[in-house]
Short mmCIF file of C-alpha atoms in Angstrom, two decimals:
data_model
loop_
_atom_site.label_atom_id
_atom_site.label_comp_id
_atom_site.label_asym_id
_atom_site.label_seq_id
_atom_site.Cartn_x
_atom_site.Cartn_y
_atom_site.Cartn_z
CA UNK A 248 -26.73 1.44 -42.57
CA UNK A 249 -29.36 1.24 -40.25
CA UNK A 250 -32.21 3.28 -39.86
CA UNK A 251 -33.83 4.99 -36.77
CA UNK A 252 -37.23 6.81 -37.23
CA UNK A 253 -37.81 8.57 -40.29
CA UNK A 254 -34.84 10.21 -42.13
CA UNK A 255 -32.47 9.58 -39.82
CA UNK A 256 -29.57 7.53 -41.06
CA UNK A 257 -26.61 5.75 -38.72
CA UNK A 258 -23.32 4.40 -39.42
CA UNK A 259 -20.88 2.49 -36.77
CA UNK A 260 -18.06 1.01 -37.46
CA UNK A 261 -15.56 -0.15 -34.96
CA UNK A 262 -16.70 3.48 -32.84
CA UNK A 263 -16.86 5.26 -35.66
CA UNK A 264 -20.53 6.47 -35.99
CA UNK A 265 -21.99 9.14 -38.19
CA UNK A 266 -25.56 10.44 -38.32
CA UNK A 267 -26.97 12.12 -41.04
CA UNK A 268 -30.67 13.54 -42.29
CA UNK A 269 -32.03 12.10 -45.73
CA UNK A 270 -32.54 14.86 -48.08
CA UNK A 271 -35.44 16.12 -47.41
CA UNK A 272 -36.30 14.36 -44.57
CA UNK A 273 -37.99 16.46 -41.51
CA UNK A 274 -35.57 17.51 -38.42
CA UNK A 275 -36.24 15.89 -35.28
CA UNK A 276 -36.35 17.43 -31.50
CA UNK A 277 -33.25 17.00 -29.68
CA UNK A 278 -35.39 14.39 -27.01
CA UNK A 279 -35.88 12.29 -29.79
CA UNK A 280 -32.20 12.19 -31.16
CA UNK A 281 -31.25 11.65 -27.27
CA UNK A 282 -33.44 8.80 -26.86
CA UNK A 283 -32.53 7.36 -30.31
CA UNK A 284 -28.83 7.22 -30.18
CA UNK A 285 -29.05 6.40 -26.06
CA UNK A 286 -30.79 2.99 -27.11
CA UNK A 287 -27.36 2.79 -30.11
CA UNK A 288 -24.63 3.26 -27.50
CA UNK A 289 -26.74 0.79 -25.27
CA UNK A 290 -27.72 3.39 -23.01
CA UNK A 291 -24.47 5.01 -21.89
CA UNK A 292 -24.81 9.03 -21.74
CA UNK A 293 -23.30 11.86 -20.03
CA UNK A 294 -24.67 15.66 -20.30
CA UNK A 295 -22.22 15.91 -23.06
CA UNK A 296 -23.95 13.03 -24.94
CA UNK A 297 -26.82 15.60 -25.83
CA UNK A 298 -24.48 17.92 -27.34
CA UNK A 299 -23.14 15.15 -29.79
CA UNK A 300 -26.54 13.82 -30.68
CA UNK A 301 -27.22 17.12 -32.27
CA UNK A 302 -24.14 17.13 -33.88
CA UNK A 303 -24.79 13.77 -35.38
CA UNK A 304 -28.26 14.18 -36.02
CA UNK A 305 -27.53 17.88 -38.16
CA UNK A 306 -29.45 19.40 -35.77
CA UNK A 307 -28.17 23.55 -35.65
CA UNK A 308 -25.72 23.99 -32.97
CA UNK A 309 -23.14 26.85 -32.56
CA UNK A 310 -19.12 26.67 -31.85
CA UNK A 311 -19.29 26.98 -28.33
CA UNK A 312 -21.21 23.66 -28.01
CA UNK A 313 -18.87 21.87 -30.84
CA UNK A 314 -15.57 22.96 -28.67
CA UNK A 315 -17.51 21.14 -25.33
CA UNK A 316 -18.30 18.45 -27.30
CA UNK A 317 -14.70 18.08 -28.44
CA UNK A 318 -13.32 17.94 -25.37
CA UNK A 319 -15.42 15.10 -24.55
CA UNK A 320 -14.39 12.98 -27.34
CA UNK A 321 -11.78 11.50 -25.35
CA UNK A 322 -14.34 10.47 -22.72
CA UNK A 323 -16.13 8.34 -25.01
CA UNK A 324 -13.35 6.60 -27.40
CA UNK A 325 -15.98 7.80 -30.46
CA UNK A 326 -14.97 9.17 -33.97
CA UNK A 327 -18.22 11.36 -34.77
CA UNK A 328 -18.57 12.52 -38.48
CA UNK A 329 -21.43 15.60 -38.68
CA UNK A 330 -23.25 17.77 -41.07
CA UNK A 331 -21.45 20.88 -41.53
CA UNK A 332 -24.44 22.95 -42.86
CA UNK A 333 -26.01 22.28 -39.93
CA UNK A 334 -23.58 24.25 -37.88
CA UNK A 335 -24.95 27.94 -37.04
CA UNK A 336 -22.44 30.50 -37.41
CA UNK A 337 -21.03 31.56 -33.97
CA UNK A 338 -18.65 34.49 -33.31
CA UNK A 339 -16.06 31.88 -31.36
CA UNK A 340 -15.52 29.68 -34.47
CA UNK A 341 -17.05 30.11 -38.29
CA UNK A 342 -18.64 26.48 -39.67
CA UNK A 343 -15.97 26.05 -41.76
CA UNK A 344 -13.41 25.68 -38.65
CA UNK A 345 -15.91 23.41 -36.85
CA UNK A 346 -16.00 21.01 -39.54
CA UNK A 347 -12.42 20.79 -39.95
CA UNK A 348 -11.88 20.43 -36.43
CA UNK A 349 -13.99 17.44 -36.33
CA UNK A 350 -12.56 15.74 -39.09
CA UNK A 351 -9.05 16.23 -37.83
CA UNK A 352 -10.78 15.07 -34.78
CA UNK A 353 -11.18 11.86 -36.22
CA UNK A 354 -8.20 11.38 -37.48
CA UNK A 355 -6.32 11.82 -34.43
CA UNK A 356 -7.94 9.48 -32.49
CA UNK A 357 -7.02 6.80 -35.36
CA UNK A 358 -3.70 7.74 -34.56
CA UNK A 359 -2.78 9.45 -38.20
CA UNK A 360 -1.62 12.49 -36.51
CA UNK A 361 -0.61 14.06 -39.77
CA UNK A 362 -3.76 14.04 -41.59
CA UNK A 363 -5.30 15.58 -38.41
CA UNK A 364 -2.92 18.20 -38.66
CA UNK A 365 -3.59 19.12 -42.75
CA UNK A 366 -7.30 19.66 -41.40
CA UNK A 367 -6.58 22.07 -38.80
CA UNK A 368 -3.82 23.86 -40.92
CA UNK A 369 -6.83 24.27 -43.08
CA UNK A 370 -9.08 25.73 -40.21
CA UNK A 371 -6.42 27.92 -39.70
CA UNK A 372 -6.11 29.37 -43.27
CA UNK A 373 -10.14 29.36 -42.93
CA UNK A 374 -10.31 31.29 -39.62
CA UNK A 375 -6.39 32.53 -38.70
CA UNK A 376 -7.94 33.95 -35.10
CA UNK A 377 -9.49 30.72 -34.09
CA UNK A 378 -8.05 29.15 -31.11
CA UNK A 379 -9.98 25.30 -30.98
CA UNK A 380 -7.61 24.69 -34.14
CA UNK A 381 -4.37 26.15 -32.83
CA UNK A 382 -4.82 24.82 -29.53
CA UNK A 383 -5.08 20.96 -31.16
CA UNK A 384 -2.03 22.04 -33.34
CA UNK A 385 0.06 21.98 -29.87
CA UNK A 386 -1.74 19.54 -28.66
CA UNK A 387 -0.79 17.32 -31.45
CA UNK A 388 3.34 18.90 -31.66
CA UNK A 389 4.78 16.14 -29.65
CA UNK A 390 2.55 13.29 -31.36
CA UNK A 391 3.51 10.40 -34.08
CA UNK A 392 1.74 8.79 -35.95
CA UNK A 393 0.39 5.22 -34.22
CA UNK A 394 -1.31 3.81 -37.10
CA UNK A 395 -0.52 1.73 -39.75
CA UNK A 396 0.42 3.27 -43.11
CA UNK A 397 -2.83 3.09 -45.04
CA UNK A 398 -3.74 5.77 -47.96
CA UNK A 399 -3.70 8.77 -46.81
CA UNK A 400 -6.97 10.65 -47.14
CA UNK A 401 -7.10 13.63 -49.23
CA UNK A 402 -8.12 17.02 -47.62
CA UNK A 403 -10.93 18.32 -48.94
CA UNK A 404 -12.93 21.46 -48.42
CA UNK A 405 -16.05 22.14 -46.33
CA UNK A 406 -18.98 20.09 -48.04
CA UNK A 407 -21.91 22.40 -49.03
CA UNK A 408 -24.27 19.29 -49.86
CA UNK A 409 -25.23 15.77 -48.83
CA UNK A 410 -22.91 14.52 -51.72
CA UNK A 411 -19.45 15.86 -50.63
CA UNK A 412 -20.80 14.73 -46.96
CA UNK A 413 -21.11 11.18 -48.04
CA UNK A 414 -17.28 11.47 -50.07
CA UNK A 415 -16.18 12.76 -46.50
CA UNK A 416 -18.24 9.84 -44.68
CA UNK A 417 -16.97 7.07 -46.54
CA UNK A 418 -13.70 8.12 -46.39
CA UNK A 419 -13.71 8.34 -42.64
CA UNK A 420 -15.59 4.82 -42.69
CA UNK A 421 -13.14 3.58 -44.89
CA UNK A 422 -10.18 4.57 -42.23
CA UNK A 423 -12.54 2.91 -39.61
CA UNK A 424 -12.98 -0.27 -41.32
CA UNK A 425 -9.17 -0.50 -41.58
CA UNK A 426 -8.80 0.45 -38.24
CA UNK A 427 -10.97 -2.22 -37.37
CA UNK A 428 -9.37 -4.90 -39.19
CA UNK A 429 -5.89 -4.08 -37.48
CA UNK A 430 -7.46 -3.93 -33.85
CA UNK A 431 -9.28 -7.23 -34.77
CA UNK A 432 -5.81 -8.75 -35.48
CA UNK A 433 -3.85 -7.53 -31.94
CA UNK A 434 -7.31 -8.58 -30.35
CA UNK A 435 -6.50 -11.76 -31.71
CA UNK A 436 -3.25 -11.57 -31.06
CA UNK A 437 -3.48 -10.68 -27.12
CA UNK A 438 -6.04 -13.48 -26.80
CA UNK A 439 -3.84 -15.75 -28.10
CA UNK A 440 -0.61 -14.75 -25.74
CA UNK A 441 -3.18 -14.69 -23.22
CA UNK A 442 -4.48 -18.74 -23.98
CA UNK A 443 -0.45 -19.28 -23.77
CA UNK A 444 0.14 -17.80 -20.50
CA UNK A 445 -3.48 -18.97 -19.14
CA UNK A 446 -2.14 -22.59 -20.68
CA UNK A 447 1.56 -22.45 -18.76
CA UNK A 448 0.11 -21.05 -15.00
CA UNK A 449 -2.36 -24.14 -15.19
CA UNK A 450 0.48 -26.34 -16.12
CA UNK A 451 2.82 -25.09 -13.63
CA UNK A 452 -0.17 -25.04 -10.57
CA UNK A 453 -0.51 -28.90 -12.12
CA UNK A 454 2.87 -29.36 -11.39
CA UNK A 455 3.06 -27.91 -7.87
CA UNK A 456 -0.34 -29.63 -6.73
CA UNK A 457 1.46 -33.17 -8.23
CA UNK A 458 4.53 -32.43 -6.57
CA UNK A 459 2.91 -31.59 -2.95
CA UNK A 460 0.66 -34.38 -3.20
CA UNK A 461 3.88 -36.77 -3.84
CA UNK A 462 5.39 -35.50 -0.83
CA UNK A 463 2.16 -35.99 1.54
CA UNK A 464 2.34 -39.97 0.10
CA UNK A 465 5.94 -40.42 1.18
CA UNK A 466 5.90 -38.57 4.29
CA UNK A 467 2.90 -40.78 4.95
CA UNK A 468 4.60 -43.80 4.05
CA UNK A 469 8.16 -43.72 5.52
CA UNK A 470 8.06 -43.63 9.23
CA UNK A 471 9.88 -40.88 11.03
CA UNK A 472 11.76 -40.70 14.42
CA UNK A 473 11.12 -37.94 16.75
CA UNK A 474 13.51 -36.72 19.37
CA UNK A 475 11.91 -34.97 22.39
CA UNK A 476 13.84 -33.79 24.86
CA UNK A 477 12.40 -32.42 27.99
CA UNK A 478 12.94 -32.72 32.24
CA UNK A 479 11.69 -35.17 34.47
CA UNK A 480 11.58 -36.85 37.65
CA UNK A 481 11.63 -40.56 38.72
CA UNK A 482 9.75 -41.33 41.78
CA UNK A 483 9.87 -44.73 43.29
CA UNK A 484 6.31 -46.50 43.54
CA UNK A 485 7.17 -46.98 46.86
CA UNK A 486 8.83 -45.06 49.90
CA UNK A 487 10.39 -46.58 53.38
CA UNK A 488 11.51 -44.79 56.45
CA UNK A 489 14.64 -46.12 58.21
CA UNK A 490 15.79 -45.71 61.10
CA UNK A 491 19.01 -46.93 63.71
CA UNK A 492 19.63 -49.16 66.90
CA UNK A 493 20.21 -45.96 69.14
CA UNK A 494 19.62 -42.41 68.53
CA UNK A 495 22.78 -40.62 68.18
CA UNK A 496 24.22 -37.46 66.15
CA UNK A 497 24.96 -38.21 62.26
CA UNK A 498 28.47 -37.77 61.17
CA UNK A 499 28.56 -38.68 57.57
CA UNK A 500 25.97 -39.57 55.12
CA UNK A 501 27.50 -42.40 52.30
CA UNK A 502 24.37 -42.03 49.96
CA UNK A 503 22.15 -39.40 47.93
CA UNK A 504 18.62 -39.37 46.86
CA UNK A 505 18.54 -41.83 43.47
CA UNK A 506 21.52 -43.87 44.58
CA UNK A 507 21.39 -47.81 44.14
CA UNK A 508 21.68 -49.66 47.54
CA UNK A 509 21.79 -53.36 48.54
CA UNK A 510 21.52 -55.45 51.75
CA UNK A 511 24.45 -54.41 53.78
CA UNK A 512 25.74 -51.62 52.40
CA UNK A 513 26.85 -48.61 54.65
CA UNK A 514 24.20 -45.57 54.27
CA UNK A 515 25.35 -43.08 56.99
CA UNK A 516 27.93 -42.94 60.22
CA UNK A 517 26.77 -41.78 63.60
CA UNK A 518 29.25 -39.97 66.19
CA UNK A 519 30.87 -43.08 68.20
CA UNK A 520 31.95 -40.50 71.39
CA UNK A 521 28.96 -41.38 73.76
CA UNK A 522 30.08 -45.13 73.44
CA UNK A 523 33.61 -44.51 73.88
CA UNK A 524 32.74 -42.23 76.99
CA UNK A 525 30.63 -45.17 77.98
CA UNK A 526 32.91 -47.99 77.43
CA UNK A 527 35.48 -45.44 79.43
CA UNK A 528 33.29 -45.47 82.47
CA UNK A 529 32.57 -49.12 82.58
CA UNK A 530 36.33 -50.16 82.61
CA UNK A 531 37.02 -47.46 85.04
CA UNK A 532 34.71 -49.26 87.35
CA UNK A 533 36.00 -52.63 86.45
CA UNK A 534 39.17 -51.66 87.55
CA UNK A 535 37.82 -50.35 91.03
CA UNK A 536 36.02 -54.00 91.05
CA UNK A 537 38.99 -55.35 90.61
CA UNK A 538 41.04 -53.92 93.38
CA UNK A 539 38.48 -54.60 95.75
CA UNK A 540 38.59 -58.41 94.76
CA UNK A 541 42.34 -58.26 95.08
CA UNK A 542 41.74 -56.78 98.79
CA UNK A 543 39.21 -59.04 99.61
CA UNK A 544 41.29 -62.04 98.45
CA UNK A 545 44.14 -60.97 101.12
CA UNK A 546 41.80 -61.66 103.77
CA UNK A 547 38.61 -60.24 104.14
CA UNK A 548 35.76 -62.31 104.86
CA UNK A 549 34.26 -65.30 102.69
CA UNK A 550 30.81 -63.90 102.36
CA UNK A 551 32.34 -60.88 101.23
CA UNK A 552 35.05 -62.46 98.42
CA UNK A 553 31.94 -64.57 97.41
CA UNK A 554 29.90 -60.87 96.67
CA UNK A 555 32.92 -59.58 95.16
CA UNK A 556 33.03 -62.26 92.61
CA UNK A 557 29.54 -62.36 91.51
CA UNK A 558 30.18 -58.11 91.37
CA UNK A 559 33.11 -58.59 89.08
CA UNK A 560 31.46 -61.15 87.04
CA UNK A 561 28.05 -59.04 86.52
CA UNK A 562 30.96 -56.08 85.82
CA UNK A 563 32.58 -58.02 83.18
CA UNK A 564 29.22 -59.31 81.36
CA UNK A 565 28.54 -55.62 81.38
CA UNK A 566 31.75 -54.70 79.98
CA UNK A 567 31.65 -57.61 77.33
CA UNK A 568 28.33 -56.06 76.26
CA UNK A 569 29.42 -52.77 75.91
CA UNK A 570 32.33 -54.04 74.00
CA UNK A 571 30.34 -55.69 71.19
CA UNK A 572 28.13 -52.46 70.87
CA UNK A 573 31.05 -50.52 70.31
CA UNK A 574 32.77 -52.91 68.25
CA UNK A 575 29.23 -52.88 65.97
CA UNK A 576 28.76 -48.59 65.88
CA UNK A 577 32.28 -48.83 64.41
CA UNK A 578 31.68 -51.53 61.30
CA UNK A 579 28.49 -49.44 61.19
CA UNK A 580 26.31 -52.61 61.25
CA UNK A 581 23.98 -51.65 64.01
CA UNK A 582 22.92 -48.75 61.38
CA UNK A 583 20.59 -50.09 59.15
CA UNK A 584 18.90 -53.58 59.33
CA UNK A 585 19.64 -55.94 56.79
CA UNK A 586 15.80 -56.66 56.14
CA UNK A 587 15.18 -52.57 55.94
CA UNK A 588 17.88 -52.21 53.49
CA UNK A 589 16.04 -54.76 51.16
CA UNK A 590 12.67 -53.69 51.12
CA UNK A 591 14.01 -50.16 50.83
#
């Protein structure tokens, strides 16, 4: 039990904590009590905290301040045990109601709901118009009991001394400590589940790193073909302009842009009618030439027949001209030239 200042004894217990004065021991001012059990619960308060320090310390407080404080109990997961003669009588609730409150108090927030109820039946039969006891009551209706069976602690009266106040106390320590023990065990118990399931998620992130570093080694390893697909255009290194013989008015064209040539082959047809008009004329006048060499022969002059002759021979190396260049626009040779073609 340790001890803080003079005459001021402390119990805790797995939250339980109880604060009594020695007998005979001088009172102490609520700042000191504050700062005392501020530097126990490591120096986590609320308002409300200075309304339980007096509680715990004996110091006189009246049933208005005991209700506010039980409402806060909640708040601050603590099981407070008090001196009962230190509670001032109050019109809202007699002494004897307050400290059966608190013990019920207590035992409710060990879970043994029925034991919490005995002690507020009893502030009942102690004070029938309070309304901090019968409030709890329905509070508590729809409540089981959470803890585990342990010996059920006997109901006993208001204490009116120091010795039924430390019967009370070690009874409610006694709860504590077996409280304790059974939180110690789940504690124990929800670390371990929690080593188990820490334990498999590093096994299974093992797992999934090995697994993704196996398949960055083999895709590094075996080679992979890629098929990309996408348009494009061939241009020649080079580019030659061709050209024909004679000008003349394209009729067909016998290749398209890409096409494989070689020397000789046919790449477009010009319009053979100028030619033909041409070679028309020519023998038109050869025939005229001719006549007048027939005339001439049938007795014209020998000067003249001699001119006639050379005339019709001149006509005919004409006409034997124009013959081969029509003969050539037809086969289409006189098109391209063979040397063209190649370097094209």
């Amino acid at each position: 039990m340790p001890r803080l200042r003079e005459g001021l004894h402390v119990d805790v217990a797995d939250g339980l904590v109880v604060a009594r004065r020695a007998p005979g021991a001088a009172g102490h001012t609520m700042r000191e009590i504050e700062w005392q059990i501020a530097q126990l619960l490591n120096g986590k308060r609320t308002d409300a905290d200075i309304i339980r320090d007096a509680a715990l310390a004996g110091l006189p407080i009246n049933g208005a301040m005991l209700r506010s404080f039980m409402r806060e109990l909640n708040a601050y997961g603590l099981l407070i045990g008090y001196d009962k003669d230190a509670v001032v009588e109050a019109d809202e609730e007699p002494a004897d109601v307050a400290w059966f409150v608190g013990q019920a108090t207590i035992l409710a927030q060990r879970g043994q709901i029925d034991a919490a109820r005995h002690y507020l039946q009893a502030a009942l039969e102690a004070a029938p118009e309070t309304t901090l006891a019968r409030s709890m009551l329905i509070a508590l209706a729809d409540k089981e009991d959470t803890a585990l069976p342990t010996r059920q602690p006997s109901l006993l009266p208001a204490p009116r001394s120091t010795e039924n106040l430390e019967v009370v106390d070690a009874e409610a320590l006694e709860v504590a400590d077996h409280q304790s023990h059974i939180d110690a065990i789940a504690a124990e118990q929800e670390a371990s589940e929690m080593h188990a399931a820490t334990k498999h998620r590093r096994k299974r992130t093992k797992i999934v790193m090995a697994s993704v570093t196996a398949m960055t080694a083999v895709c590094a390893i075996i080679p992979w073909t890629y098929d990309i697909r996408a348009q494009i255009e061939v241009l020649p290194n080079e580019s030659r302009e061709i050209s024909a013989f004679r000008a003349g008015e394209v009729r067909s064209l016998l290749v398209t842009q890409g096409s494989e040539v070689t020397a000789g082959d046919i790449l477009v047809k010009l319009d053979p009618r100028e030619l033909e008009n041409q070679r028309a004329e020519l023998l038109a006048e050869l025939q005229k030439q001719q006549a007048e060499l027939d005339r001439l022969r049938n007795g014209s002059r020998l000067f003249e027949l001699k001119r006639a002759r050379e005339e019709v021979k001149l006509r005919r190396a004409k006409l034997a001209f124009v013959s081969r260049e029509y003969a050539r626009k037809r086969e289409g040779r006189d098109i391209v030239a063979a040397g063209e073609v190649e370097r094209a």
